[in-house]
Coordinates of C-alpha atoms and ligand atoms in Angstrom, one line a residue:
M8 CA 12.7 31.2 -14.3
A9 CA 16.4 30.5 -14.4
K10 CA 17.4 26.9 -14.7
L11 CA 18.4 25.5 -11.3
N12 CA 21.7 23.7 -11.1
H13 CA 21.0 20.9 -8.7
P14 CA 22.0 17.2 -8.9
A15 CA 19.6 15.6 -11.3
T16 CA 17.8 12.3 -11.6
D17 CA 15.4 10.9 -14.1
V18 CA 12.8 9.8 -11.6
L19 CA 12.4 10.6 -7.9
V20 CA 10.1 8.2 -6.1
I21 CA 9.0 9.6 -2.7
G22 CA 8.1 6.9 -0.2
G23 CA 9.4 3.3 0.0
G24 CA 6.1 1.6 0.8
T25 CA 4.5 -1.0 -1.4
A26 CA 3.6 1.6 -4.0
G27 CA 7.1 3.1 -4.0
F28 CA 8.7 -0.4 -4.3
G29 CA 6.6 -1.0 -7.5
A30 CA 7.2 2.5 -9.0
A31 CA 11.0 2.5 -8.4
I32 CA 11.6 -1.0 -9.8
A33 CA 9.4 -0.4 -12.8
A34 CA 11.1 2.9 -13.7
A35 CA 14.6 1.6 -13.1
R36 CA 14.0 -1.5 -15.3
Q37 CA 13.4 0.9 -18.2
G38 CA 17.0 2.1 -17.8
L39 CA 16.2 5.3 -15.9
D40 CA 18.2 6.8 -13.1
V41 CA 15.9 6.4 -10.1
C42 CA 16.2 7.7 -6.6
L43 CA 13.9 6.4 -3.9
F44 CA 13.5 8.6 -0.8
E45 CA 12.1 6.8 2.3
A46 CA 11.6 8.9 5.5
G47 CA 11.8 5.8 7.7
D48 CA 14.6 3.3 8.3
R49 CA 13.2 0.4 6.1
V50 CA 11.2 -0.3 3.0
G51 CA 7.6 -1.5 3.2
G52 CA 5.7 1.5 4.6
V53 CA 2.6 0.2 6.3
M54 CA 3.8 -3.4 5.5
A55 CA 6.8 -2.7 7.8
F56 CA 4.8 -0.7 10.4
C57 CA 2.4 -3.8 10.7
P58 CA 4.9 -6.7 10.3
G59 CA 3.3 -9.9 9.2
M60 CA 0.2 -8.4 7.6
P61 CA -0.9 -10.5 4.7
W62 CA -1.0 -9.3 1.1
G63 CA -4.7 -9.3 0.6
A64 CA -6.5 -9.0 -2.8
A65 CA -3.7 -10.5 -4.8
Y66 CA -6.1 -13.0 -6.4
P67 CA -9.2 -11.3 -7.8
V68 CA -11.5 -14.0 -9.1
D69 CA -8.9 -16.4 -7.8
T70 CA -6.3 -15.3 -10.4
I71 CA -3.0 -13.6 -9.4
I72 CA -2.9 -10.0 -10.5
G73 CA 0.6 -10.6 -12.0
G74 CA 3.4 -8.1 -12.5
L75 CA 5.7 -7.3 -9.6
M76 CA 3.3 -8.9 -7.1
E77 CA 3.6 -12.2 -8.9
E78 CA 7.3 -11.9 -9.3
L79 CA 7.9 -11.1 -5.6
S80 CA 5.6 -13.9 -4.4
N81 CA 7.0 -16.4 -6.9
R82 CA 10.5 -15.7 -5.5
L83 CA 9.2 -16.4 -2.0
F84 CA 7.2 -19.5 -3.0
A85 CA 10.2 -21.0 -4.7
M86 CA 12.5 -20.8 -1.6
D87 CA 13.4 -23.9 0.3
P88 CA 11.5 -23.9 2.6
P89 CA 8.9 -21.6 1.0
A90 CA 8.8 -18.1 2.5
A91 CA 5.2 -17.4 1.4
A92 CA 2.0 -19.3 0.7
K93 CA -1.4 -18.6 -0.9
R94 CA -4.1 -19.2 1.7
P95 CA -7.8 -18.4 2.1
C96 CA -8.6 -15.4 4.2
A97 CA -10.7 -16.2 7.3
L98 CA -12.7 -13.0 7.1
E99 CA -15.9 -12.7 5.1
N100 CA -15.8 -11.4 1.5
F101 CA -12.0 -11.4 1.2
G102 CA -10.6 -13.7 -1.4
P103 CA -7.3 -15.7 -1.0
E104 CA -4.3 -13.8 0.3
I105 CA -0.6 -14.3 0.5
Q106 CA 1.0 -15.0 3.8
Y107 CA 4.8 -14.5 4.0
D108 CA 7.8 -14.5 6.3
Y109 CA 8.1 -10.8 7.0
E110 CA 11.9 -10.7 7.3
I111 CA 12.5 -12.7 4.1
A112 CA 9.9 -10.7 2.2
T113 CA 11.5 -7.3 3.1
L114 CA 15.0 -8.7 2.4
T115 CA 13.7 -9.8 -1.0
M116 CA 12.0 -6.5 -1.8
F117 CA 15.3 -4.7 -1.0
E118 CA 17.2 -7.1 -3.2
M119 CA 14.8 -6.5 -6.1
L120 CA 15.4 -2.7 -5.7
E121 CA 19.1 -3.3 -5.7
E122 CA 19.0 -5.6 -8.8
A123 CA 17.0 -2.9 -10.6
G124 CA 19.7 -0.3 -9.8
V125 CA 17.5 1.9 -7.7
K126 CA 19.4 4.3 -5.4
V127 CA 17.6 3.8 -2.1
H128 CA 18.0 6.6 0.5
L129 CA 16.6 5.6 3.9
N130 CA 15.9 8.2 6.6
T131 CA 15.5 10.8 3.9
T132 CA 12.5 13.0 3.8
A133 CA 11.2 15.1 0.9
I134 CA 10.1 18.4 2.2
A135 CA 9.0 20.7 -0.5
P136 CA 8.8 21.1 -4.3
T137 CA 10.2 24.1 -6.2
M138 CA 7.7 24.9 -8.9
N139 CA 8.3 26.3 -12.4
G140 CA 4.8 26.9 -13.6
N141 CA 3.1 23.5 -13.8
R142 CA 6.4 21.6 -13.4
I143 CA 8.3 20.5 -10.4
E144 CA 11.7 21.8 -11.0
A145 CA 13.4 20.5 -7.9
V146 CA 12.6 18.9 -4.6
E147 CA 14.1 19.9 -1.3
Y148 CA 14.8 17.0 1.1
Y149 CA 16.8 16.4 4.3
D150 CA 18.8 13.6 5.7
R151 CA 21.3 13.4 8.5
H152 CA 23.7 15.7 6.7
G153 CA 21.2 18.5 6.4
S154 CA 18.9 20.0 3.7
H155 CA 19.6 19.4 0.0
M156 CA 17.9 19.8 -3.4
I157 CA 17.5 17.3 -6.3
A158 CA 16.2 18.1 -9.8
P159 CA 14.1 15.1 -11.1
R160 CA 12.7 15.0 -14.6
M161 CA 9.7 13.1 -13.1
V162 CA 8.4 12.8 -9.5
I163 CA 6.3 9.8 -8.4
D164 CA 4.6 10.5 -5.0
C165 CA 4.2 7.2 -3.2
S166 CA 4.3 8.7 0.3
G167 CA 0.8 7.6 1.4
D168 CA 0.1 11.2 2.6
G169 CA 1.0 13.2 -0.5
D170 CA 2.8 16.1 1.3
I171 CA 4.8 17.0 -1.8
S172 CA 1.8 16.7 -4.2
A173 CA -0.3 18.9 -1.9
K174 CA 2.5 21.5 -1.7
A175 CA 2.8 21.4 -5.5
G176 CA -0.9 22.5 -5.6
V177 CA -2.7 19.2 -6.3
P178 CA -6.1 19.5 -4.6
F179 CA -7.0 16.7 -2.2
E180 CA -9.6 15.5 0.3
L181 CA -9.0 14.2 3.7
G182 CA -10.9 11.0 4.6
D183 CA -14.6 10.7 3.9
N184 CA -16.9 13.5 2.9
N185 CA -16.9 14.8 6.5
G186 CA -13.1 14.6 6.9
N187 CA -13.2 11.5 9.0
M188 CA -10.2 9.2 8.3
M189 CA -10.2 5.5 9.0
G190 CA -8.8 4.4 12.3
V191 CA -5.1 3.7 12.6
T192 CA -3.9 0.4 14.0
L193 CA -1.0 -0.9 16.0
S194 CA -0.5 -4.6 15.2
F195 CA 1.4 -7.3 16.9
M196 CA 2.0 -11.1 16.6
M197 CA 1.5 -13.8 19.2
I198 CA 4.0 -16.7 18.8
D199 CA 3.8 -20.1 20.4
A200 CA 0.0 -20.1 20.4
N201 CA -1.9 -23.3 19.7
W202 CA -3.8 -22.9 16.4
E203 CA -6.1 -25.8 16.9
K204 CA -7.4 -24.5 20.2
V205 CA -7.3 -20.8 19.3
F206 CA -9.4 -21.3 16.1
A207 CA -11.6 -24.1 17.4
A208 CA -14.7 -21.8 17.7
D209 CA -16.9 -20.7 14.8
D210 CA -16.7 -16.9 15.3
P211 CA -13.8 -15.4 13.3
Y212 CA -14.0 -12.3 15.4
F213 CA -13.9 -13.8 18.9
R214 CA -17.0 -11.7 19.9
D215 CA -17.9 -13.6 23.1
Y216 CA -14.4 -13.4 24.5
A217 CA -14.2 -9.7 23.5
A218 CA -17.5 -8.9 25.2
K219 CA -16.3 -10.5 28.4
G220 CA -13.1 -8.5 28.3
I221 CA -14.9 -5.2 27.7
A222 CA -17.5 -5.9 30.4
G223 CA -14.7 -6.7 32.9
G224 CA -12.9 -3.4 32.0
R225 CA -9.9 -5.3 30.7
L226 CA -10.3 -4.4 27.1
H227 CA -11.0 -1.1 25.4
E228 CA -14.6 -0.8 24.2
D229 CA -13.4 -0.5 20.5
L230 CA -12.2 -4.1 20.7
A231 CA -15.6 -5.7 20.3
M232 CA -14.4 -7.7 17.3
L233 CA -10.9 -9.2 17.6
Y234 CA -9.2 -9.5 14.3
L235 CA -6.9 -12.5 15.0
M236 CA -5.5 -14.3 12.0
K237 CA -3.2 -17.2 11.5
G238 CA 0.3 -15.9 10.7
F239 CA 2.6 -17.5 8.1
H240 CA 4.5 -19.6 10.5
K241 CA 2.6 -22.4 12.4
D242 CA 1.1 -21.3 15.8
T243 CA 1.7 -17.6 15.1
V244 CA -1.3 -15.3 15.3
F245 CA -1.4 -11.9 13.7
C246 CA -3.4 -9.4 15.8
N247 CA -4.8 -6.6 13.7
S248 CA -7.3 -5.5 16.3
V249 CA -6.2 -2.3 18.2
V250 CA -7.7 0.6 16.3
I251 CA -7.3 4.2 17.5
R252 CA -10.0 6.5 16.1
G253 CA -9.9 10.2 15.3
V254 CA -6.2 10.3 14.3
D255 CA -4.8 12.6 11.6
G256 CA -2.0 10.5 10.1
T257 CA -0.4 13.7 8.7
N258 CA 0.1 15.1 12.2
P259 CA 3.2 13.7 13.9
E260 CA 1.9 14.6 17.4
D261 CA -1.4 12.7 16.7
V262 CA 0.6 9.7 15.4
A263 CA 2.9 9.6 18.4
R264 CA -0.1 9.8 20.8
A265 CA -1.9 7.0 18.9
T266 CA 1.2 4.8 18.9
Q267 CA 1.6 5.1 22.7
E268 CA -2.1 4.5 23.2
G269 CA -1.8 1.6 20.8
R270 CA 1.0 0.1 22.8
R271 CA -1.1 0.2 26.0
R272 CA -4.0 -1.4 24.4
S273 CA -1.9 -4.1 22.6
H274 CA -0.2 -5.1 25.9
Q275 CA -3.6 -5.2 27.5
L276 CA -5.0 -7.4 24.7
A277 CA -2.0 -9.8 24.7
Q278 CA -2.4 -10.2 28.5
F279 CA -6.1 -10.9 28.0
L280 CA -5.5 -13.4 25.3
K281 CA -3.1 -15.4 27.4
Q282 CA -5.4 -15.4 30.4
D283 CA -8.8 -15.8 28.8
V284 CA -8.6 -17.3 25.3
P285 CA -7.8 -21.1 25.1
G286 CA -4.7 -21.8 23.0
F287 CA -2.8 -18.6 24.0
E288 CA -1.7 -19.8 27.4
N289 CA 1.9 -20.4 26.4
S290 CA 2.2 -17.7 23.8
R291 CA 4.0 -14.3 23.9
M292 CA 3.9 -11.1 22.0
T293 CA 6.4 -10.2 19.3
Y294 CA 6.6 -7.8 16.3
L295 CA 4.7 -5.0 18.0
G296 CA 4.6 -2.4 15.3
P297 CA 7.2 0.5 15.5
T298 CA 4.4 2.9 14.8
V299 CA 0.7 2.8 14.0
G300 CA -0.3 1.8 10.5
V301 CA -2.1 4.7 8.9
R302 CA -4.9 3.6 6.5
E303 CA -6.1 6.9 5.1
T304 CA -5.1 10.5 4.9
R305 CA -5.1 12.6 1.7
K306 CA -6.7 11.4 -1.5
L307 CA -5.3 13.5 -4.3
E308 CA -7.4 14.8 -7.2
G309 CA -6.6 13.0 -10.4
I310 CA -7.7 13.3 -14.0
Y311 CA -10.3 10.7 -13.0
R312 CA -11.8 10.1 -9.5
L313 CA -12.7 6.4 -9.1
T314 CA -16.1 5.9 -7.6
G315 CA -18.0 3.2 -5.6
E316 CA -20.4 2.9 -8.6
D317 CA -17.5 2.1 -10.9
L318 CA -16.5 -0.7 -8.6
A319 CA -20.0 -2.1 -8.1
S320 CA -20.6 -2.3 -11.8
G321 CA -17.3 -4.2 -12.3
R322 CA -16.1 -1.5 -14.6
K323 CA -13.0 -2.3 -16.6
F324 CA -11.4 0.9 -17.8
T325 CA -9.5 1.1 -21.1
D326 CA -6.6 2.5 -19.0
G327 CA -7.1 0.0 -16.2
I328 CA -3.8 -1.0 -14.8
V329 CA -4.6 -3.6 -12.1
C330 CA -7.6 -5.8 -11.2
C331 CA -9.3 -5.9 -7.8
D332 CA -12.4 -7.4 -6.1
N333 CA -11.7 -6.5 -2.5
P334 CA -14.7 -5.7 -0.3
I335 CA -15.4 -2.2 1.1
D336 CA -12.9 -2.5 3.9
D337 CA -14.0 0.5 6.1
V338 CA -12.4 0.8 9.5
M339 CA -14.0 3.1 12.0
R340 CA -14.3 6.3 10.0
G341 CA -15.9 8.4 12.7
S342 CA -17.8 5.5 14.3
H343 CA -17.1 2.1 15.9
D344 CA -18.0 0.3 12.8
M345 CA -15.7 -2.1 10.9
T346 CA -17.3 -3.3 7.8
H347 CA -16.1 -5.4 4.8
D348 CA -19.2 -5.7 2.7
A349 CA -18.7 -7.2 -0.8
I350 CA -18.7 -4.5 -3.6
V351 CA -18.9 -7.0 -6.5
E352 CA -20.6 -10.3 -7.0
D353 CA -18.6 -13.5 -6.9
G354 CA -16.7 -13.9 -10.2
V355 CA -16.7 -10.2 -11.0
Y356 CA -13.8 -7.8 -10.7
Y357 CA -13.0 -4.2 -11.6
T358 CA -9.9 -2.4 -12.7
I359 CA -8.2 0.7 -11.3
P360 CA -7.5 3.3 -14.0
L361 CA -4.2 5.0 -14.6
S362 CA -6.1 8.3 -14.9
A363 CA -6.7 8.1 -11.1
L364 CA -3.0 8.4 -10.6
I365 CA -2.3 11.4 -12.8
P366 CA -2.9 15.0 -11.5
K367 CA -4.9 17.4 -13.7
K368 CA -2.2 20.1 -14.0
I369 CA 1.3 19.2 -12.8
E370 CA 3.1 18.0 -15.9
N371 CA 5.9 15.8 -14.3
L372 CA 4.1 14.3 -11.3
L373 CA 2.4 10.9 -10.9
F374 CA 1.1 9.4 -7.7
A375 CA 0.4 5.8 -6.5
G376 CA -0.9 3.8 -3.6
R377 CA -3.3 5.0 -0.9
I378 CA -3.2 8.6 -2.2
I379 CA -5.1 7.6 -5.3
S380 CA -7.9 9.8 -6.6
A381 CA -11.0 7.9 -5.3
D382 CA -14.2 8.5 -3.5
P383 CA -14.5 7.2 0.1
T384 CA -16.3 3.9 -1.0
A385 CA -13.8 3.1 -3.8
F386 CA -10.9 4.0 -1.6
A387 CA -12.0 1.4 1.0
S388 CA -11.7 -1.3 -1.6
V389 CA -8.6 -0.4 -3.7
R390 CA -6.1 0.1 -0.9
G391 CA -4.7 -3.4 -0.5
M392 CA -0.9 -3.9 -0.8
P393 CA -1.0 -5.9 -4.0
Q394 CA -2.9 -3.2 -5.8
C395 CA -0.5 -0.6 -4.3
I396 CA 2.5 -2.5 -5.7
L397 CA 0.9 -2.6 -9.2
M398 CA -0.3 1.1 -9.1
G399 CA 3.4 1.8 -8.4
Q400 CA 4.5 -0.4 -11.3
A401 CA 2.1 1.4 -13.6
T402 CA 3.3 4.9 -12.6
G403 CA 7.0 3.8 -12.9
T404 CA 6.2 2.5 -16.4
A405 CA 4.2 5.6 -17.3
A406 CA 7.0 7.9 -16.2
A407 CA 9.4 6.1 -18.5
I408 CA 7.1 6.3 -21.5
A409 CA 6.3 10.0 -20.8
L410 CA 10.0 10.8 -20.6
K411 CA 10.8 8.8 -23.7
D412 CA 8.1 10.5 -25.7
S413 CA 8.9 13.9 -24.2
V414 CA 5.3 14.5 -23.2
S415 CA 3.6 15.6 -20.0
V416 CA 1.8 13.0 -17.9
Q417 CA -1.5 14.5 -19.1
Q418 CA -0.5 14.0 -22.7
L419 CA 0.8 10.5 -22.2
D420 CA -0.9 7.8 -24.3
R421 CA -2.3 5.7 -21.5
S422 CA -3.0 2.7 -23.7
T423 CA 0.8 2.4 -24.3
V424 CA 1.2 2.0 -20.6
V425 CA -1.5 -0.8 -20.5
V426 CA 0.4 -2.6 -23.3
A427 CA 3.7 -2.3 -21.5
L428 CA 2.1 -3.6 -18.3
Q429 CA 0.7 -6.6 -20.1
E430 CA 4.2 -7.3 -21.4
Q431 CA 5.4 -7.1 -17.9
G432 CA 2.9 -9.9 -16.9
V433 CA 0.0 -7.8 -15.4
K434 CA -3.2 -9.8 -15.9
G435 CA -6.8 -9.0 -16.7
L436 CA -6.3 -5.6 -18.5
R437 CA -8.2 -4.5 -21.6
H438 CA -7.3 -3.4 -25.1
A439 CA -4.0 -5.1 -25.6
T440 CA -4.3 -5.9 -29.2
E441 CA -5.5 -2.5 -30.5
T442 CA -2.8 -0.6 -28.6
R443 CA -0.1 -3.0 -29.5
L444 CA -0.8 -2.3 -33.2
K445 CA -0.5 1.4 -32.5
H446 CA 2.8 1.1 -30.6
P447 CA 4.5 -1.9 -32.1
C448 CA 8.0 -0.8 -31.0
F449 CA 7.6 -0.6 -27.2
K450 CA 9.8 -3.1 -25.5
V451 CA 10.0 -3.8 -21.8
T452 CA 13.8 -3.5 -22.1
H453 CA 13.8 -0.1 -23.7
V454 CA 16.7 2.0 -22.5
F455 CA 16.5 5.8 -22.0
N456 CA 19.3 8.2 -21.5
S457 CA 19.7 10.1 -18.3
Q458 CA 20.1 13.8 -18.5
Ligands
FAD514 C1 -3.6 -1.4 10.0 C2 -3.7 -1.7 8.5 C3 -4.1 -2.9 8.1 C4 -4.1 -3.2 6.8 N1 -4.4 -4.5 6.4 C5 -4.1 -4.9 5.1 C6 -4.1 -6.3 4.8 O1 -4.3 -7.1 5.6 N2 -3.8 -6.6 3.5 C7 -3.5 -5.6 2.6 O2 -3.2 -6.0 1.4 N3 -3.5 -4.3 2.9 C8 -3.8 -3.9 4.1 N4 -3.8 -2.6 4.5 C9 -3.7 -1.6 3.4 C10 -2.2 -1.4 3.0 O3 -1.3 -1.8 3.9 C11 -1.9 0.1 2.6 O4 -3.0 0.7 1.9 C12 -0.7 0.1 1.7 O5 0.4 -0.5 2.4 C13 -0.3 1.5 1.4 O6 0.9 1.5 0.7 P1 1.5 2.9 0.1 O7 2.8 2.5 -0.5 O8 0.5 3.6 -0.7 O9 1.7 3.8 1.4 P2 2.5 3.5 2.8 O10 2.6 2.1 3.1 O11 1.9 4.5 3.8 O12 4.0 4.0 2.4 C14 4.4 5.4 2.3 C15 5.8 5.5 2.6 O13 6.2 6.8 2.3 C16 7.1 7.3 3.4 N5 7.0 8.8 3.3 C17 5.9 9.5 3.7 N6 6.2 10.9 3.5 C18 7.5 10.9 3.0 C19 8.3 12.0 2.5 N7 7.9 13.2 2.6 N8 9.6 11.7 2.1 C20 10.0 10.4 2.1 N9 9.2 9.3 2.5 C21 8.0 9.6 2.9 C22 6.5 6.7 4.6 O14 7.5 6.6 5.6 C23 6.1 5.3 4.1 O15 7.2 4.3 4.2 C24 -3.8 -2.2 5.8 C25 -3.4 -0.9 6.2 C26 -3.4 -0.7 7.6 C27 -2.9 0.7 8.0

């Protein structure tokens, strides 16, 4: 095939959610020319669609996972007054989490992208790859000026839904084994609540109140458990309760319908809280999500497919790139059930392997975040935002090493990536010493030439 003559970049990151944030910064810090395309009007992805949602799972076995998650949270902790705090999660089987000021956190994330030199394009959607055998030669995208092409040496798909990977021919599964995807949620925040009164009762799910609301026809039947959590700022309550089932997050019409239905149920719930739940009398709703947060769509096929058994045995892969001990956080996949059963015993964690972020065939494509190659059980545990940030960091780092070594992502020496991540402060990974001896020269500050 003739060489296409399109504007080039070293790395194209598709999607500016938590995974894209990690991928773009990691690649750019290696001196690469990095473009980040985000279809929406802000960075954060689900984090921005559900403003105020805590970073869960940042502390497996009560130890920070490190890397960009630690760097971001340290910046926020160090502010005066602090813009984030480590707090226990009120829900069973979840470890400590990081609560943060949403506005300051997104400002800081954007600043970190700027400092790394990432070219961030908002309102820019990747549409389709142009293939040359097993390589992505170019990617078509559109913005307000129309349709364009870009020729990246490496593509990192962090889009949550994996449209470009799927079009490039990467096999995928939708949802669980029966195609059921987790429910989507429209979240909101109540401000000026009274924490002491709101959280006076023992039940973290407000079941008695919810039952009364459902029996009286004032709450939807899927609101039997109300997920209400203290927000970062005093007397704010984050409401992660309104779940719409049976939605295909890759279908824009489904998403629009769910968002409108979510708005109805959220307003209904806010009204109910004010009228029926002590402590909410003087509160009001704010930060209603601009769209529903989508938990699960495509899971791409990687070199390795992470399984529930791997997690349950506390497996630590030799190419493990981030630690996790999150429970199986399953939200209404085809039923009313919301479960977060523990997957590992107290004091045990597992790692997520890089090989679950590498496709089997496409030579210059990596993926990160909730499109990871995982079975339905494993997926329900690995999908927290801290893990997505570090999956991104791992793929950004892997992209840089593959380009430097002029190898395909399949040929990449994954242990080199693990060493580089350890040098970047990622904690709890295996095999540093052996691989360090094999690759004594790799430096975090290595600079690569753009072509
Ligand atoms: C309701 C809800 C509650 C949750 N609760 C928590 C919690 O309390 N704590 C926690 O840690 N995690 C939580 N999670 C999980 C976590 O938020 C997600 O798994 C994580 O944010 C996924 O990050 P991501 O970057 O992989 O994908 P996303 O956040 O989905 O980001 C993908 C981005 O790609 C963009 N995009 C898509 N297609 C294209 C394209 N073709 N071109 C350009 N851009 C594109 C999208 O606009 C989006 O911004 C929750 C998830 C949901 C939905």
